[in-house]
PDB file of C-alpha atoms in Angstrom:
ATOM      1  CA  UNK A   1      35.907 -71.328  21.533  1.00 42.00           C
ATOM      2  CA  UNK A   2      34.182 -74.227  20.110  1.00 42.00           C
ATOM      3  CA  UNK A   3      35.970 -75.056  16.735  1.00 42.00           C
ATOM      4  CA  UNK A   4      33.244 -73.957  14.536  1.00 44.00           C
ATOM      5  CA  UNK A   5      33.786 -70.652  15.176  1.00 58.00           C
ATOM      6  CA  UNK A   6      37.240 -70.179  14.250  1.00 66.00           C
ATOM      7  CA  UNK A   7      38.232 -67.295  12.118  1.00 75.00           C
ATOM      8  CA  UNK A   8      39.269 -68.214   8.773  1.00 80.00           C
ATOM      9  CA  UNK A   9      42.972 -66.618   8.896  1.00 82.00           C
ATOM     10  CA  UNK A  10      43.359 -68.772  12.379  1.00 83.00           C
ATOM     11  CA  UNK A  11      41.977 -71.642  10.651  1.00 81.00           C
ATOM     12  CA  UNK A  12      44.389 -71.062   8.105  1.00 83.00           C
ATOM     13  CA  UNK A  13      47.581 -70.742   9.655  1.00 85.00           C
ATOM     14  CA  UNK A  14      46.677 -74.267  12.158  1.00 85.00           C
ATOM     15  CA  UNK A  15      45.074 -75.784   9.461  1.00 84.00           C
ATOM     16  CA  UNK A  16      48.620 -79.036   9.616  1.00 85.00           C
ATOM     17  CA  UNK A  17      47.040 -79.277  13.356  1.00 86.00           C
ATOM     18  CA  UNK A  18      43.533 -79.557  12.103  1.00 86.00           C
ATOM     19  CA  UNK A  19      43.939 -81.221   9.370  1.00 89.00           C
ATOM     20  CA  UNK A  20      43.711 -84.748  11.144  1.00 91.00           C
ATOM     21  CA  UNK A  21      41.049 -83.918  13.432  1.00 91.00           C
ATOM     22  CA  UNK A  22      38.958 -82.175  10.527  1.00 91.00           C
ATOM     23  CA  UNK A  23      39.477 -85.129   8.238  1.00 92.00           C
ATOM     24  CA  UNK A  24      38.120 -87.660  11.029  1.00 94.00           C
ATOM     25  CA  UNK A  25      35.232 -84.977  11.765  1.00 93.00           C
ATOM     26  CA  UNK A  26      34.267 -85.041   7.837  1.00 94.00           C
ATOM     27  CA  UNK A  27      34.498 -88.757   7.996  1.00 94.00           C
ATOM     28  CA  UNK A  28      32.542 -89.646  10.955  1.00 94.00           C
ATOM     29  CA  UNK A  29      29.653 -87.256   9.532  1.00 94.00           C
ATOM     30  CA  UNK A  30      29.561 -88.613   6.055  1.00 94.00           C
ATOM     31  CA  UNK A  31      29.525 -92.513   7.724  1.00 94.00           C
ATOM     32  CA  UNK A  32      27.066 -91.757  10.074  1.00 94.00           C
ATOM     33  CA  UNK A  33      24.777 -89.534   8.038  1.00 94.00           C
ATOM     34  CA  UNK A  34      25.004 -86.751  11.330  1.00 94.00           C
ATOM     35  CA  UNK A  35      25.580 -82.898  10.577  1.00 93.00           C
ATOM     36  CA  UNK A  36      27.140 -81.560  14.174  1.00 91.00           C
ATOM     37  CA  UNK A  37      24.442 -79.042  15.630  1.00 89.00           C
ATOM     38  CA  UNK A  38      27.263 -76.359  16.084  1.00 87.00           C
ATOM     39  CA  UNK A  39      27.448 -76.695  12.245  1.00 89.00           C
ATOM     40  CA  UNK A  40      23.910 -75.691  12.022  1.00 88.00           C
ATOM     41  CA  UNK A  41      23.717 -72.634  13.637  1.00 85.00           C
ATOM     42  CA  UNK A  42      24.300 -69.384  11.679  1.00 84.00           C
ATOM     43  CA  UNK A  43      23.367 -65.555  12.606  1.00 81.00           C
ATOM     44  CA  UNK A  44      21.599 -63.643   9.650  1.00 82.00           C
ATOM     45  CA  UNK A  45      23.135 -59.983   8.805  1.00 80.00           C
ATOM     46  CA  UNK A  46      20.614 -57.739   7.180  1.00 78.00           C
ATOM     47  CA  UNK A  47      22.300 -55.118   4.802  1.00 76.00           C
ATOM     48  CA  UNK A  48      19.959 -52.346   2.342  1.00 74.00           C
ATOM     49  CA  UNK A  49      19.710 -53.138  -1.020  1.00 70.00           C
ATOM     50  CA  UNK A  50      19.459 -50.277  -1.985  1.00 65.00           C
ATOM     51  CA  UNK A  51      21.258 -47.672   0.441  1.00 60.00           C
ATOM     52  CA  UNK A  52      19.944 -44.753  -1.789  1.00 59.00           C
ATOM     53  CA  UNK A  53      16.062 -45.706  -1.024  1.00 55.00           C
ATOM     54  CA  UNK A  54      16.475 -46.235   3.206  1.00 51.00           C
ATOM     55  CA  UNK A  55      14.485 -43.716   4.719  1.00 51.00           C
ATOM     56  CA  UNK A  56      13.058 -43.783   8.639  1.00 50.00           C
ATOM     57  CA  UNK A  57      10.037 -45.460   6.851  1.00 48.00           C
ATOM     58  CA  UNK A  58      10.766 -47.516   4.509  1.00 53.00           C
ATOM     59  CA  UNK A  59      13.641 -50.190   4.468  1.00 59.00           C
ATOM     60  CA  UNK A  60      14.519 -53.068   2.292  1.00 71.00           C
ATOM     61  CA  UNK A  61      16.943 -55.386   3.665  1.00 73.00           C
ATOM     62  CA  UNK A  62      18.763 -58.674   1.925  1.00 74.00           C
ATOM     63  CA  UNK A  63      19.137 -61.152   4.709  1.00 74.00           C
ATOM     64  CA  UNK A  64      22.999 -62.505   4.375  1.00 77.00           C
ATOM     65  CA  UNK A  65      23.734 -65.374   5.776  1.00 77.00           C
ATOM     66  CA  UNK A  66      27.250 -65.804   8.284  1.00 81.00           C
ATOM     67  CA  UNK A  67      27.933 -69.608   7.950  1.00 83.00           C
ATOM     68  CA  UNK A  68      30.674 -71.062   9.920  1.00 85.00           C
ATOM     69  CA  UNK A  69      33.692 -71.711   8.036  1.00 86.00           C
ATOM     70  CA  UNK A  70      34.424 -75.238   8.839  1.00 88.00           C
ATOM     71  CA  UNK A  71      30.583 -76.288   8.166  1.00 90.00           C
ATOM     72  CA  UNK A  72      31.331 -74.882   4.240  1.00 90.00           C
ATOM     73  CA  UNK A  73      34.796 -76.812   4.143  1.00 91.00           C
ATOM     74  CA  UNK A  74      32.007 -79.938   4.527  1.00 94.00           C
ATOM     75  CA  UNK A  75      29.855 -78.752   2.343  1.00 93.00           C
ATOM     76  CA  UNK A  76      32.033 -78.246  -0.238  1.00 92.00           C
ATOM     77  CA  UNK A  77      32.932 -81.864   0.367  1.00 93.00           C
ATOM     78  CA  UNK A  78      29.722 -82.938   0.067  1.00 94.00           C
ATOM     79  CA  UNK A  79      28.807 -80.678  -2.908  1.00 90.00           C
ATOM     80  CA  UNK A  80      32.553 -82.308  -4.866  1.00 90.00           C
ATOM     81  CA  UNK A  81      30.728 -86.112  -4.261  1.00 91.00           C
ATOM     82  CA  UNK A  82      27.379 -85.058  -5.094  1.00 90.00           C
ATOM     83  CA  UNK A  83      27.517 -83.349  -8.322  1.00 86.00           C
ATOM     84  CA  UNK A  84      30.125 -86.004  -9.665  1.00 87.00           C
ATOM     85  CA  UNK A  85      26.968 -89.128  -8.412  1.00 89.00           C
ATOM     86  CA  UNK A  86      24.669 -86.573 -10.669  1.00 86.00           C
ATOM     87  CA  UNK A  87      27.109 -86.084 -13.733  1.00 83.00           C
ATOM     88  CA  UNK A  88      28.216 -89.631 -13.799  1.00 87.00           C
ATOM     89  CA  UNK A  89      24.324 -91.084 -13.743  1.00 87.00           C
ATOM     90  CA  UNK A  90      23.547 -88.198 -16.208  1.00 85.00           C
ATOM     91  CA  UNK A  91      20.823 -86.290 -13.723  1.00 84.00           C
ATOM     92  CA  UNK A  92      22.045 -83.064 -14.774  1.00 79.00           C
ATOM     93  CA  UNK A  93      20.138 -81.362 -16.997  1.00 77.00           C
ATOM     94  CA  UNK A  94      21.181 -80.284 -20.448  1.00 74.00           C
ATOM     95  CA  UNK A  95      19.773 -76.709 -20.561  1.00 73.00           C
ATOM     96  CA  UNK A  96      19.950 -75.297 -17.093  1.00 71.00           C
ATOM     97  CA  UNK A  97      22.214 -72.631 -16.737  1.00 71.00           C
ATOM     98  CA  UNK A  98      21.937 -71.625 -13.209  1.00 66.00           C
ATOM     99  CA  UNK A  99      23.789 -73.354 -10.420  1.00 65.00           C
ATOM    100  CA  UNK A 100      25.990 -75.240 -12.410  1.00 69.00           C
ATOM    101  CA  UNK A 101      30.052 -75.103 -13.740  1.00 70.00           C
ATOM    102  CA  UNK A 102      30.857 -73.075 -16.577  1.00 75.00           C
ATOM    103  CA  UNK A 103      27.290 -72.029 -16.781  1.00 76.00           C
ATOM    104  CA  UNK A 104      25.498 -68.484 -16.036  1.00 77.00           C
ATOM    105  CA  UNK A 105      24.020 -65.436 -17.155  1.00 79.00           C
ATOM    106  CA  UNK A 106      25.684 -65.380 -20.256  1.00 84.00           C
ATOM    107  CA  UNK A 107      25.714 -68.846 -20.929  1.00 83.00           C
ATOM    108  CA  UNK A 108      21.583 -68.670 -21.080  1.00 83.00           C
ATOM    109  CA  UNK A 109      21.794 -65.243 -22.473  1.00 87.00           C
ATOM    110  CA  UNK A 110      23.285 -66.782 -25.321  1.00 88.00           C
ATOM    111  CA  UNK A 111      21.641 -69.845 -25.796  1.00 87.00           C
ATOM    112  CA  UNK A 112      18.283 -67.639 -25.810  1.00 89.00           C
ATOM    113  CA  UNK A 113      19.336 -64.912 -28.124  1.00 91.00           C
ATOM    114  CA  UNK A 114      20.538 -67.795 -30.539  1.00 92.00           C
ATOM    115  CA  UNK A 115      17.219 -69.402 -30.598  1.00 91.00           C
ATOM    116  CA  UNK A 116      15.309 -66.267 -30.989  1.00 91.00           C
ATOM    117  CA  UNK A 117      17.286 -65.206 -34.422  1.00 93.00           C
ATOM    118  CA  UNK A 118      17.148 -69.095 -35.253  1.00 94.00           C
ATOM    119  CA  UNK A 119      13.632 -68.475 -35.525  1.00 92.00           C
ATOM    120  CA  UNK A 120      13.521 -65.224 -36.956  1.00 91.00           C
ATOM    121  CA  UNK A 121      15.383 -66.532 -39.970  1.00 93.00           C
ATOM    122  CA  UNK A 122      13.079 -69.018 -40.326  1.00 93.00           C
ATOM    123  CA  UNK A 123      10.404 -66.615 -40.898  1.00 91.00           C
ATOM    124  CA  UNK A 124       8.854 -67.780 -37.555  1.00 91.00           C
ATOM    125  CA  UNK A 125       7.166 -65.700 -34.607  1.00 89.00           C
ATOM    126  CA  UNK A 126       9.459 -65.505 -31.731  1.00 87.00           C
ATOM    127  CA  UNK A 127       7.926 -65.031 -27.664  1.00 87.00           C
ATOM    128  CA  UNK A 128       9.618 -65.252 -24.642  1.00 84.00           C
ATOM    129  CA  UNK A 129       7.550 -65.581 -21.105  1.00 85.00           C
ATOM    130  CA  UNK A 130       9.846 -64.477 -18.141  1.00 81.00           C
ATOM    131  CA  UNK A 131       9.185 -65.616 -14.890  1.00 77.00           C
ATOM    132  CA  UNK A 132      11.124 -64.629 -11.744  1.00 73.00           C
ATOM    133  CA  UNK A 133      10.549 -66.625  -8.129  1.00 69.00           C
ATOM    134  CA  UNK A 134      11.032 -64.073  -6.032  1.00 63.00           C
ATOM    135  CA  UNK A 135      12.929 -65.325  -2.804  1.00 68.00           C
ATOM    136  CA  UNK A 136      13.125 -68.951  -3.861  1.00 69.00           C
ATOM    137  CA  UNK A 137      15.731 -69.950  -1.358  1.00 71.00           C
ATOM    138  CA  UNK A 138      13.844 -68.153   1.659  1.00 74.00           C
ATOM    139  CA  UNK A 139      10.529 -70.336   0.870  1.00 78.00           C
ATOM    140  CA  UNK A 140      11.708 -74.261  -0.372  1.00 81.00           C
ATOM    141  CA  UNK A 141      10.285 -76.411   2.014  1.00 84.00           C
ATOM    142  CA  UNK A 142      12.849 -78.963   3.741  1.00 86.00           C
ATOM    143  CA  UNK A 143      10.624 -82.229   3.286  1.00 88.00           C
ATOM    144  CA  UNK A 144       9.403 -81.646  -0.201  1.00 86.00           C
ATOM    145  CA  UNK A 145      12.884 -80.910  -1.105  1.00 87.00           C
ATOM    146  CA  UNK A 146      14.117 -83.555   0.881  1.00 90.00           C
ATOM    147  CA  UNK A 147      11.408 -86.055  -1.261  1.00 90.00           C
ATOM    148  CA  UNK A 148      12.778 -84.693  -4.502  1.00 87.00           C
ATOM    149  CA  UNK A 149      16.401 -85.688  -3.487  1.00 89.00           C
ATOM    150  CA  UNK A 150      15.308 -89.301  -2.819  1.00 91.00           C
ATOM    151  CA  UNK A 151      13.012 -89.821  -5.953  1.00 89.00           C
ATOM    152  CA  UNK A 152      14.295 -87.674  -8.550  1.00 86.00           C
ATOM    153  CA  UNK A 153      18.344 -88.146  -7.679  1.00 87.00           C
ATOM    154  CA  UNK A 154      18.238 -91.720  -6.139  1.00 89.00           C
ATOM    155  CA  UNK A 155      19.550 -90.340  -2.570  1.00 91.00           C
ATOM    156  CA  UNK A 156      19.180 -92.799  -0.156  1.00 91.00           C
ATOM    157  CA  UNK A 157      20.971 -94.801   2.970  1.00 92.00           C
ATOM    158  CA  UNK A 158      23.374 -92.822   4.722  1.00 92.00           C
ATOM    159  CA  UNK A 159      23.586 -90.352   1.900  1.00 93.00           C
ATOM    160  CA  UNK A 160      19.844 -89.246   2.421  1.00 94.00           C
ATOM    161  CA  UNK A 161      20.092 -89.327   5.796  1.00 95.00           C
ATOM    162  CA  UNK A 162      23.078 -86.665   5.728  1.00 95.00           C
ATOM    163  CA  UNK A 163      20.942 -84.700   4.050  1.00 93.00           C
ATOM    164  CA  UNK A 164      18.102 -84.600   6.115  1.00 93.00           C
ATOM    165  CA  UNK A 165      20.204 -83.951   9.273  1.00 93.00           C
ATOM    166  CA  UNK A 166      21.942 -81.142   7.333  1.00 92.00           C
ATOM    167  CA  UNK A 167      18.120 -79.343   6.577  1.00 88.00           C
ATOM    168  CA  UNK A 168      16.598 -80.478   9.832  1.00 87.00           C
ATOM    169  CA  UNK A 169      16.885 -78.688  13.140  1.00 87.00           C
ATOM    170  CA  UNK A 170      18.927 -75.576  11.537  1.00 86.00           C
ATOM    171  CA  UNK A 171      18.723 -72.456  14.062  1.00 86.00           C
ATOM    172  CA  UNK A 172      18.922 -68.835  13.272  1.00 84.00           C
ATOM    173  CA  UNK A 173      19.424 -65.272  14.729  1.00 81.00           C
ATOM    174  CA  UNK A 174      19.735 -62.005  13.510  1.00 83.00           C
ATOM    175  CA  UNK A 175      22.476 -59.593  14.377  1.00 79.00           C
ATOM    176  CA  UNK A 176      22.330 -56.020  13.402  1.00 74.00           C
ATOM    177  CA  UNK A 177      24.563 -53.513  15.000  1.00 75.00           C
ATOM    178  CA  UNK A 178      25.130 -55.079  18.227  1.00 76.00           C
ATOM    179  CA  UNK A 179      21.839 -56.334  18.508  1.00 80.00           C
ATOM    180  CA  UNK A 180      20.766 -59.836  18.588  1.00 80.00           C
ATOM    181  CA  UNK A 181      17.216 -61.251  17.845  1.00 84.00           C
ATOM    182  CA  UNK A 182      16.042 -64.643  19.639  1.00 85.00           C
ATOM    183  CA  UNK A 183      17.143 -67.918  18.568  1.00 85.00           C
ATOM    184  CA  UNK A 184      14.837 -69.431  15.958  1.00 83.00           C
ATOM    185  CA  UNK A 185      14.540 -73.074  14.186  1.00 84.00           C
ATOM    186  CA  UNK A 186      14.250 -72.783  10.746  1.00 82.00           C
ATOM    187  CA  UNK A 187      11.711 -74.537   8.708  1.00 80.00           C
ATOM    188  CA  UNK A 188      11.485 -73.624   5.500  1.00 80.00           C
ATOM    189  CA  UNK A 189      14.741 -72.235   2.780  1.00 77.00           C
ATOM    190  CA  UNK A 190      18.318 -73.239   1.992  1.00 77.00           C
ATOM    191  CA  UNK A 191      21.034 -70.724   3.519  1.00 73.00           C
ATOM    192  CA  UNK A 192      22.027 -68.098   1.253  1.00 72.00           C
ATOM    193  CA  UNK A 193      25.822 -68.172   1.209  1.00 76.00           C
ATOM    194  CA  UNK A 194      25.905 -72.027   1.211  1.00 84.00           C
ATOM    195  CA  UNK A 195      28.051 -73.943  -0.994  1.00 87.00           C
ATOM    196  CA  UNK A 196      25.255 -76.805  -1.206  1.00 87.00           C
ATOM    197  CA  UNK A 197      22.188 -74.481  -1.413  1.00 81.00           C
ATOM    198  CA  UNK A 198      22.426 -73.494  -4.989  1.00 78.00           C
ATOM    199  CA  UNK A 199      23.225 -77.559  -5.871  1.00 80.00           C
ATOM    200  CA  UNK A 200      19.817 -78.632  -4.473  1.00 80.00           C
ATOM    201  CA  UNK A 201      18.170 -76.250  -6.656  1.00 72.00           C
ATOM    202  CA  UNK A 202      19.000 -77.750  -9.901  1.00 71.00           C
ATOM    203  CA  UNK A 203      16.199 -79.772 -11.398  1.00 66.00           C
ATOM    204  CA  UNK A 204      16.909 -83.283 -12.630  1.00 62.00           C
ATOM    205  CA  UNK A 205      16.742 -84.252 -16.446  1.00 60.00           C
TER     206      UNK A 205
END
């Protein structure tokens, strides 16, 4: 079983075997800028968004992404070095609740509904234009977003070159009750389920 596919409670209870072996592996790809193909390769589980609606002709499906569980133990690793480079050169911007530490929903919920009586006090005329990008993470494309990490965050060297191994070359399948679709290479979006994914959304200051 190659060691990307190891369950998590196995992983778990020989994780003072691994622990050497995964620290080197983390290592080695970090140095060399290299994201191991078996780290690449996920299978995508549709499930119904809404169960109530299926019906023999019409079926909407979220794609989920199964990442191995090793490949998210780098990210994560990855995701702890990257967003301290961004908070310590002050990329991060000031307003952006989404993707981000103690921000969210409410956070922006708040910061909105503060504004709008701000300006209702003030005897001004309050709008607010919503728009929602509809499956933004199935549509980035890998080299513009790969161009924004080098000239808007300052990625380069080995750092850059991580990155563009971990977007490039990605392969997918889907697997839906026992059934499994070809192999495909992905070209465009992030995978949902990532621990980097929602990082490389966040717009610089």
């Amino acid at each position: 079983m190659p060691v990307g596919t190891l369950p998590t409670w196995l992983l778990k209870e020989c994780v003072g075997d691994l622990a050497l072996f995964l620290s080197h592996l983390f290592s080695q790809s970090l140095r060399q800028g290299i994201v191991p193909a078996a780290f690449k390769s996920i299978y995508i589980c549709p499930l119904l968004k809404k169960p109530g609606l299926d019906s023999a002709y019409v079926r909407n499906y979220r794609p989920i992404s199964i990442l191995k569980v090793i490949s998210k133990l780098l990210e994560r690793l990855v995701a702890s070095q990257l967003m301290a480079y961004l908070s310590d050169s002050k990329l991060l911007p000031d307003h952006q609740s989404a993707y981000r530490a103690f921000c969210s929903t409410e956070t922006v919920i708040a910061r909105v509904l503060s504004d709008v009586l701000t300006a209702l006090d003030c005897g001004d005329i309050a709008a607010l234009a919503l728009l929602d990008l509809s499956a933004a993470f199935d549509t980035v494309d890998h080299s513009i977003l790969l161009l924004r990490l080098q000239r808007s965050f300052g990625l380069n060297g080995s750092a850059l070159a991580w990155f563009v191994s971990y977007m490039c070359q990605r392969q997918q399948h889907v697997s839906h009750r026992g059934d499994h679709s070809a192999t495909t290479t992905i070209q465009f979006d992030v995978p949902q389920g990532s621990v980097l994914g929602p990082m490389l959304f966040v717009r610089p200051t």
